[in-house]
Coordinates of C-alpha atoms in Angstrom, one line a residue:
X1 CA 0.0 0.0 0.0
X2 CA 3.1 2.6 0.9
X3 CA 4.7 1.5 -2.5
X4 CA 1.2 2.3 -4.2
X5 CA 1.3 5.8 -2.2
X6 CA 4.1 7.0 -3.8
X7 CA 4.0 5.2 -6.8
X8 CA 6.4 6.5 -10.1
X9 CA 8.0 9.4 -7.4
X10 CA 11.0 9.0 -9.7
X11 CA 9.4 10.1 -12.9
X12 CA 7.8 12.6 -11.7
X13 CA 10.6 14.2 -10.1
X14 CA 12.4 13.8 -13.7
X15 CA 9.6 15.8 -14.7
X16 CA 10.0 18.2 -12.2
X17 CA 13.4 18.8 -12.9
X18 CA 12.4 19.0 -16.9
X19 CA 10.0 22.1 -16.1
X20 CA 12.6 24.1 -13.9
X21 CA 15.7 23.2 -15.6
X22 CA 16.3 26.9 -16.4
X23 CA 14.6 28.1 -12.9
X24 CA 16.6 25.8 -10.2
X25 CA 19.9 26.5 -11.9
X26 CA 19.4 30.3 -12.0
X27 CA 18.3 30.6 -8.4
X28 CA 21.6 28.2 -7.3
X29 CA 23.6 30.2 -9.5
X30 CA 22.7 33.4 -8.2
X31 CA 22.7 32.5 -4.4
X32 CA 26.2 30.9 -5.2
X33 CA 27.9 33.8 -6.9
X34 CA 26.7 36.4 -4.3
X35 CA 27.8 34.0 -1.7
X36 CA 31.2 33.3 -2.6
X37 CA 32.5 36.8 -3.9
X38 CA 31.7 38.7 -0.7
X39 CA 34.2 37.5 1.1
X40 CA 37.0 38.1 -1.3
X41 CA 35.3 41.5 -1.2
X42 CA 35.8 41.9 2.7
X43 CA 39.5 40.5 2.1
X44 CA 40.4 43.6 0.5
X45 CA 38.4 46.0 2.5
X46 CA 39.6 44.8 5.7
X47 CA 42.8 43.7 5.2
X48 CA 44.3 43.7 8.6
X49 CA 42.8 42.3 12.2
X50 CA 42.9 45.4 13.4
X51 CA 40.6 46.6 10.7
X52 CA 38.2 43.9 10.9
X53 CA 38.2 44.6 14.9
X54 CA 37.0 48.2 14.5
X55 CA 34.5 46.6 12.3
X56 CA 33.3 44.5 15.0
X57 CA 32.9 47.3 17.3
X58 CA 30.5 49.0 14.5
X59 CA 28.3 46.0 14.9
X60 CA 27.8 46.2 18.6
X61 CA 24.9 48.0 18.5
X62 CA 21.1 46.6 19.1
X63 CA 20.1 47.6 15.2
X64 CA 22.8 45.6 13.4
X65 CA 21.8 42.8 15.6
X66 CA 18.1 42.8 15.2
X67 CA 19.0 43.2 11.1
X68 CA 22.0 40.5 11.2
X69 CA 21.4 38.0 14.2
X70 CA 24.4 37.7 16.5
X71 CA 28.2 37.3 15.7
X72 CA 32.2 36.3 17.2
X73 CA 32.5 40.2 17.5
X74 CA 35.3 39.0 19.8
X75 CA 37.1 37.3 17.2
X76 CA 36.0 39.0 14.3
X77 CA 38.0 36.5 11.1
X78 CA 37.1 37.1 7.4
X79 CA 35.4 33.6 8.3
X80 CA 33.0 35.1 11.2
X81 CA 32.5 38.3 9.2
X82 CA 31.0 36.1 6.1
X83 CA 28.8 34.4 8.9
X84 CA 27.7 37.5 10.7
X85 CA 26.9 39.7 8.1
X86 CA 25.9 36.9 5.4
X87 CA 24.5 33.9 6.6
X88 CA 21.0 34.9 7.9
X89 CA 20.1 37.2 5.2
X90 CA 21.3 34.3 2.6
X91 CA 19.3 32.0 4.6
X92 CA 16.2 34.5 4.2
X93 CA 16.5 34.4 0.3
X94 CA 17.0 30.4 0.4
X95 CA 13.6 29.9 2.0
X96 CA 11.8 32.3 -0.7
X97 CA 13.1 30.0 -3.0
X98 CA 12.0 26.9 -1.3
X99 CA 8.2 28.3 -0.9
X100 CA 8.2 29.3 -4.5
X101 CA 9.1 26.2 -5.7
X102 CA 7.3 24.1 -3.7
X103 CA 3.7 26.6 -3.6
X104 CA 4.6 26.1 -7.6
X105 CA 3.8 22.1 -8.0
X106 CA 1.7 21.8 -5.3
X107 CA -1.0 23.6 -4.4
X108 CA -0.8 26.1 -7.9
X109 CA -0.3 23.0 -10.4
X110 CA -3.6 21.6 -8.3
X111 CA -5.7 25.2 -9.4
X112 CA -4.5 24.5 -12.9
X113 CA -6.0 21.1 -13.0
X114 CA -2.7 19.7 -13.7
X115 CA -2.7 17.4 -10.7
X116 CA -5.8 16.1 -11.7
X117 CA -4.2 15.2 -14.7
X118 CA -1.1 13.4 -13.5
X119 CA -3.6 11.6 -10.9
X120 CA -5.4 10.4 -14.1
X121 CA -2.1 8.2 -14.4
X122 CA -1.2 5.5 -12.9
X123 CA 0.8 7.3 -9.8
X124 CA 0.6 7.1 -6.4
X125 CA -1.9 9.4 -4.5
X126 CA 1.3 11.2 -3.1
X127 CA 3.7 10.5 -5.6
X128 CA 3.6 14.5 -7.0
X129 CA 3.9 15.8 -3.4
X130 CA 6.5 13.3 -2.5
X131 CA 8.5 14.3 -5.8
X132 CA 8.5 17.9 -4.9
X133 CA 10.1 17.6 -1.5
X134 CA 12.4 15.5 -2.7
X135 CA 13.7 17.7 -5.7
X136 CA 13.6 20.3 -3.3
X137 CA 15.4 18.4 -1.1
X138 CA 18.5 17.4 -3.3
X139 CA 18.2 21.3 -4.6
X140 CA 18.9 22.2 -1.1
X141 CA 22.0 19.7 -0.7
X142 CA 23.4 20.9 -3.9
X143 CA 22.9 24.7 -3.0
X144 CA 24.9 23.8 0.5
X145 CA 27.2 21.2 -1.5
X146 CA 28.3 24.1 -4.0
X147 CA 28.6 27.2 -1.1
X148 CA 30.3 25.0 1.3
X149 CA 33.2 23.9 -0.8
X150 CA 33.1 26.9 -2.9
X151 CA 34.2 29.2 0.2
X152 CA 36.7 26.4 1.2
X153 CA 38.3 26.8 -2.8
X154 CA 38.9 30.8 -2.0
X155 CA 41.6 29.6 0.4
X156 CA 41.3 32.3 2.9
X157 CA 42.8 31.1 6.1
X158 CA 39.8 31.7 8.6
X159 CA 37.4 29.6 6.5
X160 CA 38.4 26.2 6.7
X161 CA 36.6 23.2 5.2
X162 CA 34.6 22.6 8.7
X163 CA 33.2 26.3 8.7
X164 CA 32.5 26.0 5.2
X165 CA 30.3 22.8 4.5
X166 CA 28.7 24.3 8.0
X167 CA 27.8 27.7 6.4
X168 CA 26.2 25.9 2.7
X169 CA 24.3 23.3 5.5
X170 CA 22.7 26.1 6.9
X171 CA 21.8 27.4 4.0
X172 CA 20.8 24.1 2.8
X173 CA 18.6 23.4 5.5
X174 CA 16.8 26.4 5.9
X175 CA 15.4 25.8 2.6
X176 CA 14.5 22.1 3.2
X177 CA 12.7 23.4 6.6
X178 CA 10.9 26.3 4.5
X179 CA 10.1 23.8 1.8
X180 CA 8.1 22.0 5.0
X181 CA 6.3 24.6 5.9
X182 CA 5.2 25.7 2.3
X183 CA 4.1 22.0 1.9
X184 CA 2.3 21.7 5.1
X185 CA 0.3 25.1 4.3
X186 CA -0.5 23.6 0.3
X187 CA -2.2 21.6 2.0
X188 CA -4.1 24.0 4.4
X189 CA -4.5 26.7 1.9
X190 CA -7.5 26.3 -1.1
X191 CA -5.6 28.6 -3.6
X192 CA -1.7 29.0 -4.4
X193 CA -2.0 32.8 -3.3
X194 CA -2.8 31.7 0.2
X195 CA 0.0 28.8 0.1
X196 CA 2.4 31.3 -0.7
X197 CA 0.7 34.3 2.1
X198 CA 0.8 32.0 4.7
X199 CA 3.8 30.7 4.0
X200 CA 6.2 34.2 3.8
X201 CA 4.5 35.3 6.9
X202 CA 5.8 32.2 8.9
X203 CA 9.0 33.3 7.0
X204 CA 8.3 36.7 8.5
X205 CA 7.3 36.1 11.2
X206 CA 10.8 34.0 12.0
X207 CA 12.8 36.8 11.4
X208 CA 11.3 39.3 13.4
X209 CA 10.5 36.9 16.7
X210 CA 14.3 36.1 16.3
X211 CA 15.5 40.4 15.8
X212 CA 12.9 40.5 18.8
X213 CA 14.5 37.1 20.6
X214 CA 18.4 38.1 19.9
X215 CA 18.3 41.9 20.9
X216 CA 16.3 41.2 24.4
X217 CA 15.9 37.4 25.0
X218 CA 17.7 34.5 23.7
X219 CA 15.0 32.0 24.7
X220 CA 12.5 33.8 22.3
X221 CA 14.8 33.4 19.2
X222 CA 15.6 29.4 19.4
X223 CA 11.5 29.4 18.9
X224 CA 11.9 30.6 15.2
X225 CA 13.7 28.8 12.5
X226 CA 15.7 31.5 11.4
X227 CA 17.4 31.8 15.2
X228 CA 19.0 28.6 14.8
X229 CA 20.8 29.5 11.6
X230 CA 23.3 32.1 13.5
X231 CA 23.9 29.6 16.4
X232 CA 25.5 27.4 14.1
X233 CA 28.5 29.9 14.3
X234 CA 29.8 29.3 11.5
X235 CA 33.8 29.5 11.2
X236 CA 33.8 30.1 15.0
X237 CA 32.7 27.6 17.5
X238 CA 30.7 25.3 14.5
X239 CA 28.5 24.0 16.1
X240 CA 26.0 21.1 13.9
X241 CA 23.0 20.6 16.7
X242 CA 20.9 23.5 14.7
X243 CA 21.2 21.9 11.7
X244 CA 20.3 18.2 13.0
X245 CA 17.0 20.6 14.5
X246 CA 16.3 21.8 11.1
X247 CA 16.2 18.5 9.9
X248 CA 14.3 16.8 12.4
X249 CA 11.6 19.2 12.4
X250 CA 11.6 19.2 8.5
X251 CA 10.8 15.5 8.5
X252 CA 8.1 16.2 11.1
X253 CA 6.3 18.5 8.5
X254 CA 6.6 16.4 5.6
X255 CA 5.0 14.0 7.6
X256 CA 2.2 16.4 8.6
X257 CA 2.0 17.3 4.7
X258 CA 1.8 13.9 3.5
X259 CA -1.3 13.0 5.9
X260 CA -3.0 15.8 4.9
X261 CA -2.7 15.4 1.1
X262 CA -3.7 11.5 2.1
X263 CA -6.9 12.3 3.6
X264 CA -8.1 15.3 2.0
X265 CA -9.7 16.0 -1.4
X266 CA -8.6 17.2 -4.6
X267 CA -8.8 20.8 -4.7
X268 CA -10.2 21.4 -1.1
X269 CA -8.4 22.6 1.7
X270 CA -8.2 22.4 5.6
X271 CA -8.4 26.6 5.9
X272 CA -11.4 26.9 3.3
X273 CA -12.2 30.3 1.8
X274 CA -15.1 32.3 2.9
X275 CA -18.2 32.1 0.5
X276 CA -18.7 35.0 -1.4
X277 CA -21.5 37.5 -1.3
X278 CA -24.0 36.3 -3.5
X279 CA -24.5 39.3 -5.6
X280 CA -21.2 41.3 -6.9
X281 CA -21.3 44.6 -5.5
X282 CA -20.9 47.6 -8.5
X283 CA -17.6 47.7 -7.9
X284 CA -16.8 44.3 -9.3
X285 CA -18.8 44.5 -12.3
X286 CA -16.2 46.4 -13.8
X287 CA -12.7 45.4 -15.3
X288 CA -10.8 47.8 -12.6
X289 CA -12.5 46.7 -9.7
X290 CA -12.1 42.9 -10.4
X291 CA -8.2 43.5 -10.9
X292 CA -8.3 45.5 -7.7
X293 CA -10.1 42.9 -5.6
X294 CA -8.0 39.7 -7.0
X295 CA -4.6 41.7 -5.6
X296 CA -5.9 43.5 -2.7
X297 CA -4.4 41.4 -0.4
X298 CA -1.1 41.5 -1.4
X299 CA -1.1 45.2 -2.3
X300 CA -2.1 45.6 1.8
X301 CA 0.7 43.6 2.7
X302 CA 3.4 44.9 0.3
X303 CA 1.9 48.4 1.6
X304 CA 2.3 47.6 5.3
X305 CA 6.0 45.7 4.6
X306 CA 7.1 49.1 2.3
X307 CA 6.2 51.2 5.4
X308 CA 8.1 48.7 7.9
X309 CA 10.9 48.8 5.6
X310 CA 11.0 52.6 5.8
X311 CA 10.7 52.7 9.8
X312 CA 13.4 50.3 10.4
X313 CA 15.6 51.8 7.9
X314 CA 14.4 55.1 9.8
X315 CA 15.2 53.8 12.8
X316 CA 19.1 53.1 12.5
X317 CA 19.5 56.5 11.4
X318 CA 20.6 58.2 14.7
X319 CA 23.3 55.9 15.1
X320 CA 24.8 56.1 11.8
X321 CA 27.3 59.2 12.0
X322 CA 29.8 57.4 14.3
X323 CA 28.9 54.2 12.4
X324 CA 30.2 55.5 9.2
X325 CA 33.2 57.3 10.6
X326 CA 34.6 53.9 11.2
X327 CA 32.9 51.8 8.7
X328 CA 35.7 51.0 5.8
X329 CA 33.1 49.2 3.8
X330 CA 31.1 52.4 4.0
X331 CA 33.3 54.5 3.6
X332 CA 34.2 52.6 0.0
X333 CA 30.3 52.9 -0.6
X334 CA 30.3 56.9 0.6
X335 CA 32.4 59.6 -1.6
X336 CA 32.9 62.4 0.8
X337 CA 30.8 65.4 -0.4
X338 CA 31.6 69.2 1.2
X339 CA 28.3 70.8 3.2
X340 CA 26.3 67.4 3.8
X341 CA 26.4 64.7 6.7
X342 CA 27.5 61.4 6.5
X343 CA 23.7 60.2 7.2
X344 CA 22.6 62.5 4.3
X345 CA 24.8 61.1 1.9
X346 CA 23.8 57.8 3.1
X347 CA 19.7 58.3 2.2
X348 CA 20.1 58.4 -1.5
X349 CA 21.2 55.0 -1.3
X350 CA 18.2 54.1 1.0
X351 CA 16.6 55.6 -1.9
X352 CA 17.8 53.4 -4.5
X353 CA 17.3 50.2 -2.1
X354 CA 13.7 51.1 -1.2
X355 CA 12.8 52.3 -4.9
X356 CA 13.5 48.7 -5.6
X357 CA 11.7 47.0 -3.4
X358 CA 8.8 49.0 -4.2
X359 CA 9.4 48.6 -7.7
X360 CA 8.5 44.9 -7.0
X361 CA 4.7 45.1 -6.1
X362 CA 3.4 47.1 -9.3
X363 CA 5.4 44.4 -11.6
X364 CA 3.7 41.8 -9.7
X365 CA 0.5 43.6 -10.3
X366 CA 0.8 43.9 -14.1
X367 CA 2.3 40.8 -14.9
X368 CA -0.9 39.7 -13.3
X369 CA -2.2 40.3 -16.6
X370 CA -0.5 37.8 -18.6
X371 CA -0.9 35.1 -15.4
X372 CA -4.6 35.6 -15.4
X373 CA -4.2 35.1 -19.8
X374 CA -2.5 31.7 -18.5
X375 CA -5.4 30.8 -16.7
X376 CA -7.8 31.4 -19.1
X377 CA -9.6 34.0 -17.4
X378 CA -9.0 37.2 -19.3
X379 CA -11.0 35.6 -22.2
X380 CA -14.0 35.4 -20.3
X381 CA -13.5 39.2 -19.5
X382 CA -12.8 40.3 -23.5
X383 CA -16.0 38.1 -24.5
X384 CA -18.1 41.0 -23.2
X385 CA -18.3 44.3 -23.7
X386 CA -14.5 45.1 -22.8
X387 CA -11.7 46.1 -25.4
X388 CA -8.3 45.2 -24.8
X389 CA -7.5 48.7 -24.7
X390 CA -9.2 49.1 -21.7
X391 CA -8.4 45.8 -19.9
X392 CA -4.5 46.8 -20.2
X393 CA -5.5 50.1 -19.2
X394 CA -6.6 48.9 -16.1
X395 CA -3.9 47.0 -15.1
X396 CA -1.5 49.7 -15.9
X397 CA -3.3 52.2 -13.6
X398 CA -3.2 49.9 -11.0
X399 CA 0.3 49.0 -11.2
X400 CA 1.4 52.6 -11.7
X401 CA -0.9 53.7 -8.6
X402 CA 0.9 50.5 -6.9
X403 CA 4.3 51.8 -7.4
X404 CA 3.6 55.8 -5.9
X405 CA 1.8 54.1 -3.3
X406 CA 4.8 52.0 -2.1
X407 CA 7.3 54.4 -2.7
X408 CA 5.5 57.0 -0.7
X409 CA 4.6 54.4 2.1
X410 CA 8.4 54.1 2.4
X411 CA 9.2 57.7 2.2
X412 CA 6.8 58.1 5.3
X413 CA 8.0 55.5 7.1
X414 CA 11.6 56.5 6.9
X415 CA 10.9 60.3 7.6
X416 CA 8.4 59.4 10.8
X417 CA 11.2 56.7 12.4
X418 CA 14.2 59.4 11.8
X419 CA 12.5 62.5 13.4
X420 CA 12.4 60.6 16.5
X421 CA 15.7 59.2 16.8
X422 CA 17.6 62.4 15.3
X423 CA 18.2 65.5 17.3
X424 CA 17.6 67.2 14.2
X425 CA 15.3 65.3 11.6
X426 CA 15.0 65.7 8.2
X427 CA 12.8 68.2 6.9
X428 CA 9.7 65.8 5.3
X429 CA 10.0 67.8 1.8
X430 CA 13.6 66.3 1.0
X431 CA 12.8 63.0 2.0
X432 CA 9.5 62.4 0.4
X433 CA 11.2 64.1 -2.7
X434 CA 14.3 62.2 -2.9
X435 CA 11.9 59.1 -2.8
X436 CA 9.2 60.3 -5.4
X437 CA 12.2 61.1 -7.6
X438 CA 12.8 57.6 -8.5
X439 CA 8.9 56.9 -9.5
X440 CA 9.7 58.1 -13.3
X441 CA 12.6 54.7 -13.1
X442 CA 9.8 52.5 -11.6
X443 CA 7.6 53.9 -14.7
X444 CA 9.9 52.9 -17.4
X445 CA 10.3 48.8 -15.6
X446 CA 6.3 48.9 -15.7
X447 CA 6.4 50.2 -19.6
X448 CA 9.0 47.4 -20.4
X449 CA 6.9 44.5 -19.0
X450 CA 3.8 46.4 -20.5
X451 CA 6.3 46.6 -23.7
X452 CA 6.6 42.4 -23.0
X453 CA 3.4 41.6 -22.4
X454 CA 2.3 43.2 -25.4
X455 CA 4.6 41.4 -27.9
X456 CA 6.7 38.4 -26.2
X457 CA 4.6 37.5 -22.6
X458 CA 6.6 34.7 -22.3
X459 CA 9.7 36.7 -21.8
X460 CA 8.1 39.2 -18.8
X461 CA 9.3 36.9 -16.4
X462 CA 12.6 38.1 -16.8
X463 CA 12.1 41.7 -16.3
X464 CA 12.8 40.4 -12.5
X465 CA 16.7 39.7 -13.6
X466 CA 17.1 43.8 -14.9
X467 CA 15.5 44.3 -11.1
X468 CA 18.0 42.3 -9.8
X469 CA 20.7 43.6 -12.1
X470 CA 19.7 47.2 -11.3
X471 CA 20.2 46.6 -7.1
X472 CA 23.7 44.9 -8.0
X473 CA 25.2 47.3 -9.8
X474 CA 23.3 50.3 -8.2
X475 CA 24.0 49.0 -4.4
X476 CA 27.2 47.0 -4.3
X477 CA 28.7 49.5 -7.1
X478 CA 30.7 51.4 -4.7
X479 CA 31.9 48.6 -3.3
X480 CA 33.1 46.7 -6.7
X481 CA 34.2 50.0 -8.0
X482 CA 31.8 49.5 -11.5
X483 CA 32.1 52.0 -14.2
X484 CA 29.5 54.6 -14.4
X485 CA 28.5 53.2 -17.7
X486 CA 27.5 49.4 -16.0
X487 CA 24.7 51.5 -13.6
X488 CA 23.4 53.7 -16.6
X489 CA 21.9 50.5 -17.9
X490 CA 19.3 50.7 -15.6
X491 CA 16.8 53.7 -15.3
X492 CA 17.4 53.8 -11.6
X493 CA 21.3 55.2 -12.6
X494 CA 20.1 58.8 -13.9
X495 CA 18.3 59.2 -11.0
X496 CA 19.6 62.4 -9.3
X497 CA 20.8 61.2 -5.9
X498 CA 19.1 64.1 -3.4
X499 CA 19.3 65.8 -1.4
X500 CA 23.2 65.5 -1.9
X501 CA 22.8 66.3 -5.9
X502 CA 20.9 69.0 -7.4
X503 CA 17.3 67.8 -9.0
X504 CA 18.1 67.4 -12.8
X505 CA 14.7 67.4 -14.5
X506 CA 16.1 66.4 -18.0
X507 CA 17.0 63.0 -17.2
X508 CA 13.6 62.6 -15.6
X509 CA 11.8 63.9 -18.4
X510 CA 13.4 61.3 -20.3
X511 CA 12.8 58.6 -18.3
X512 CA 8.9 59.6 -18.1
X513 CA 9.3 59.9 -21.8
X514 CA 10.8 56.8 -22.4
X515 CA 8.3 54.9 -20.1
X516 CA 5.3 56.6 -22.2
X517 CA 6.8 55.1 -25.3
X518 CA 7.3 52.0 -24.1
X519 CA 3.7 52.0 -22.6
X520 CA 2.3 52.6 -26.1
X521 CA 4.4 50.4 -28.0
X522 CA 3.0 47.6 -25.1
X523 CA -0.6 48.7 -25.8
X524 CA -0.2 48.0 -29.7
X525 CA 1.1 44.4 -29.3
X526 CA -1.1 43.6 -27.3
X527 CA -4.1 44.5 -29.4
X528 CA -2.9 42.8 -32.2
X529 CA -1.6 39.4 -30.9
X530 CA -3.2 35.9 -30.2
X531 CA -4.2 36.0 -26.6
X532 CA -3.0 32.5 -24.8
X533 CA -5.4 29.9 -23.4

């Protein structure tokens, strides 16, 4: 009966494999690379022990903490710098992975019939949940496998091979615990959406009871997942028992998941969705209002995380004059510029940082478009009184609404945390203007996946790699001393960087320009090609 159960697992994780074999290498390749070149970068930036000792002394304060987990500030190596200042945030990234790949062929294959499909087949009733894990499971080796002895291969003489297959198994099993939890809440959850929502705010949840746990009580942070992975202390006192925890209670939840999926039915859930009203209110019976009320939920949460953002990066900002003064690394990031603070030339790049992030939420919104196409829906909406024109159109506006929205949120949040813990805040004008002055940038990434969705929609998916380009070059540029000409490839590089810069309007108007061209362009594929489905 077990062998039934999980009957052609093997297969089906072949399969697996076959539909991400672009998406599982990119994610291990980019986790890799920006694992392994930081510390070759702290190599040269803190060459000495005395250097990396003033370092440590920077990072005794309650903020870097609560952001970073604990450290060996006491013996502060290339090794433990790589583990304090990496490791959790890594870790963070990892389990975002996991849930996305999981929450992808569980519980959203299963709202695209395609489990009902592959259970047409002569496989076992668990077989696709039991190939999942376990793709996700070698994933996770590999990923810990590849960062462990990569950092051992840079031969730097505090990260020996111990420390290093200790970091990649953190990493490792943070994402086979994350893929747990996503798998336990696919089963929970009726729709993917609320797989994925429950899922990140466990993630979230994690981090902040362990910023909360390591700043005033230990015994708080060993309740969250995320508070194990610093006790591992990595290239210090290496220490295995979190990881052997991680494990354990990873096996407990695929346990939990695979009862549930045995006993419940296809396409129902444990947590089941509120019935609707049984008339649709005005609002609804229009394209807009539909669009709205299928991302509300997420816009209220990227809303409420964009102004948390902006308060805790608010919050550091009393502390960061005498940080900087002995930072190296910031120092690297920071050209000295005559008549402004250290902490003022610091908030264009809290700019850039948060201008990304809420670039994220109105992409999400108008890709939405093409994900709905995928699901047939959009066809039911164009067989009615509704032009194409207009059903774009209302995407657009939401997404473009989306992105002032976030950006402002974040603005807000910044000013109203930095007031009180200045002695003499900034004035709200230059904040909430050096924010608002990236919104033209955020424009043109909306025109370009308005620009994709029009002509290629297959390809939109990748406007998330120029997102990701565009934080590299614009974030870590300082540090890897890029030419000017490697951040001008993104819109976010003409930016002008207030309040430490004049405002250049030319370069805006450009960019507002450029993103109504593109826009346009967008709208005209997508009147005239085949709609999917």
């Amino acid at each position: 009966m077990k062998g039934n159960l999980f009957r052609r697992t093997g297969r089906l994780s072949r399969f697996i494999l076959r539909r991400d074999r672009l998406r599982i290498p990119l994610w291990l390749l980019g986790l890799s690379f920006f694992t392994l070149i930081v510390p070759g970068a702290f190599k040269d930036l803190y060459p000495t022990q005395q250097a990396r000792d003033a370092m440590a002394e920077t990072m005794r304060n309650p903020a870097m903490t609560a952001m970073v987990g604990p450290g060996n500030l006491d013996h502060y190596t290339i090794g433990a710098m790589t583990t304090h200042q990496m490791l959790l945030l890594t870790a963070v990234v990892v389990g975002l992975m996991s849930i996305l790949l999981v929450n992808r062929h569980t519980r959203a294959d299963e709202e695209d019939g395609r489990i009902e499909m592959i259970r047409s087949l002569p496989v076992g009733r668990l077989s696709n949940l039991h190939a999942t894990l376990f793709v996700l499971f070698v994933t996770n080796v590999v990923l810990a496998l590849i960062t462990g002895l990569g950092l051992y291969a840079l031969g730097i003489e505090s990260m020996d091979l111990e420390g290093s297959l200790l970091y990649g198994a953190a990493l490792g099993a943070t994402g086979i615990i994350f893929a747990g939890v996503t798998a336990v809440f696919a089963q929970l959850s009726e729709s993917s959406r609320g797989t994925i929502g429950y899922s990140i705010a466990v993630l979230i949840i994690s981090y902040l009871v362990r910023a909360i746990g390591d700043v005033s009580n230990e015994t708080l942070s060993l309740l969250s997942p995320l508070g194990w992975v610093p006790q591992t202390e990595a290239y210090s006192s290496n220490h295995w028992w979190p990881i052997l925890l991680m494990i354990g209670v990873s096996l407990l939840l695929f346990i939990i998941a695979y009862r549930l999926n045995a006993v419940r039915d296809l396409e129902a859930g444990f947590l089941p969705a509120r019935p609707g009203k049984k008339h649709a209110s005005f609002f609804l019976k229009n394209p807009i209002g539909l669009a709205l009320r299928l991302q509300r939920t997420g816009i209220i949460a990227w809303a409420v995380g964009m102004f948390v953002t902006g308060l805790s990066y608010g919050s550091v900002l009393g502390d960061l004059e005498s940080f900087f003064k002995s930072s190296d690394m910031m120092k690297q990031l920071l050209k000295p510029v005559e008549g402004h603070s250290l902490t003022e030339q610091f908030i264009p790049m809290l700019m850039v940082v948060m201008a990304l992030l809420g670039t994220i939420p109105p992409l999400m919104a108008m890709n939405k478009l093409y994900g709905e196409e995928k699901k047939n829906r959009i066809e039911h909406l164009l067989g009615r009184a509704v032009s194409r024109t207009r059903l774009m159109f209302c995407y657009y506006i939401i997404s473009a609404v989306n992105g002032f929205l976030m950006i402002s949120l974040a603005a807000i949040g910044l000013w109203a945390a930095g007031t009180s813990v200045m002695e003499e805040g900034f004035d709200f004008g230059m904040i909430y203007g050096a924010a608002v002055a990236y919104y033209p940038a955020m424009l043109v990434m909306i025109g370009i996946v308005v620009l994709l969705i029009g002509f290629a929609p297959k390809l939109s998916i990748f406007i998330w790699l120029y997102v990701f380009y565009s934080f590299v070059v614009l974030y870590l540029g300082g540090i890897f001393q890029f030419p000017d000409w490697v951040g001008q490839i993104s819109p976010y590089g003409y930016i002008p960087q207030l309040p430490v810069e004049e405002m250049d309007y030319l370069p805006v108007t450009i960019l507002m320009f450029l993103a109504l061209v593109l826009t346009i362009l967008g709208f005209v594929g997508y009147n005239r090609r085949d709609i999917e489905g």
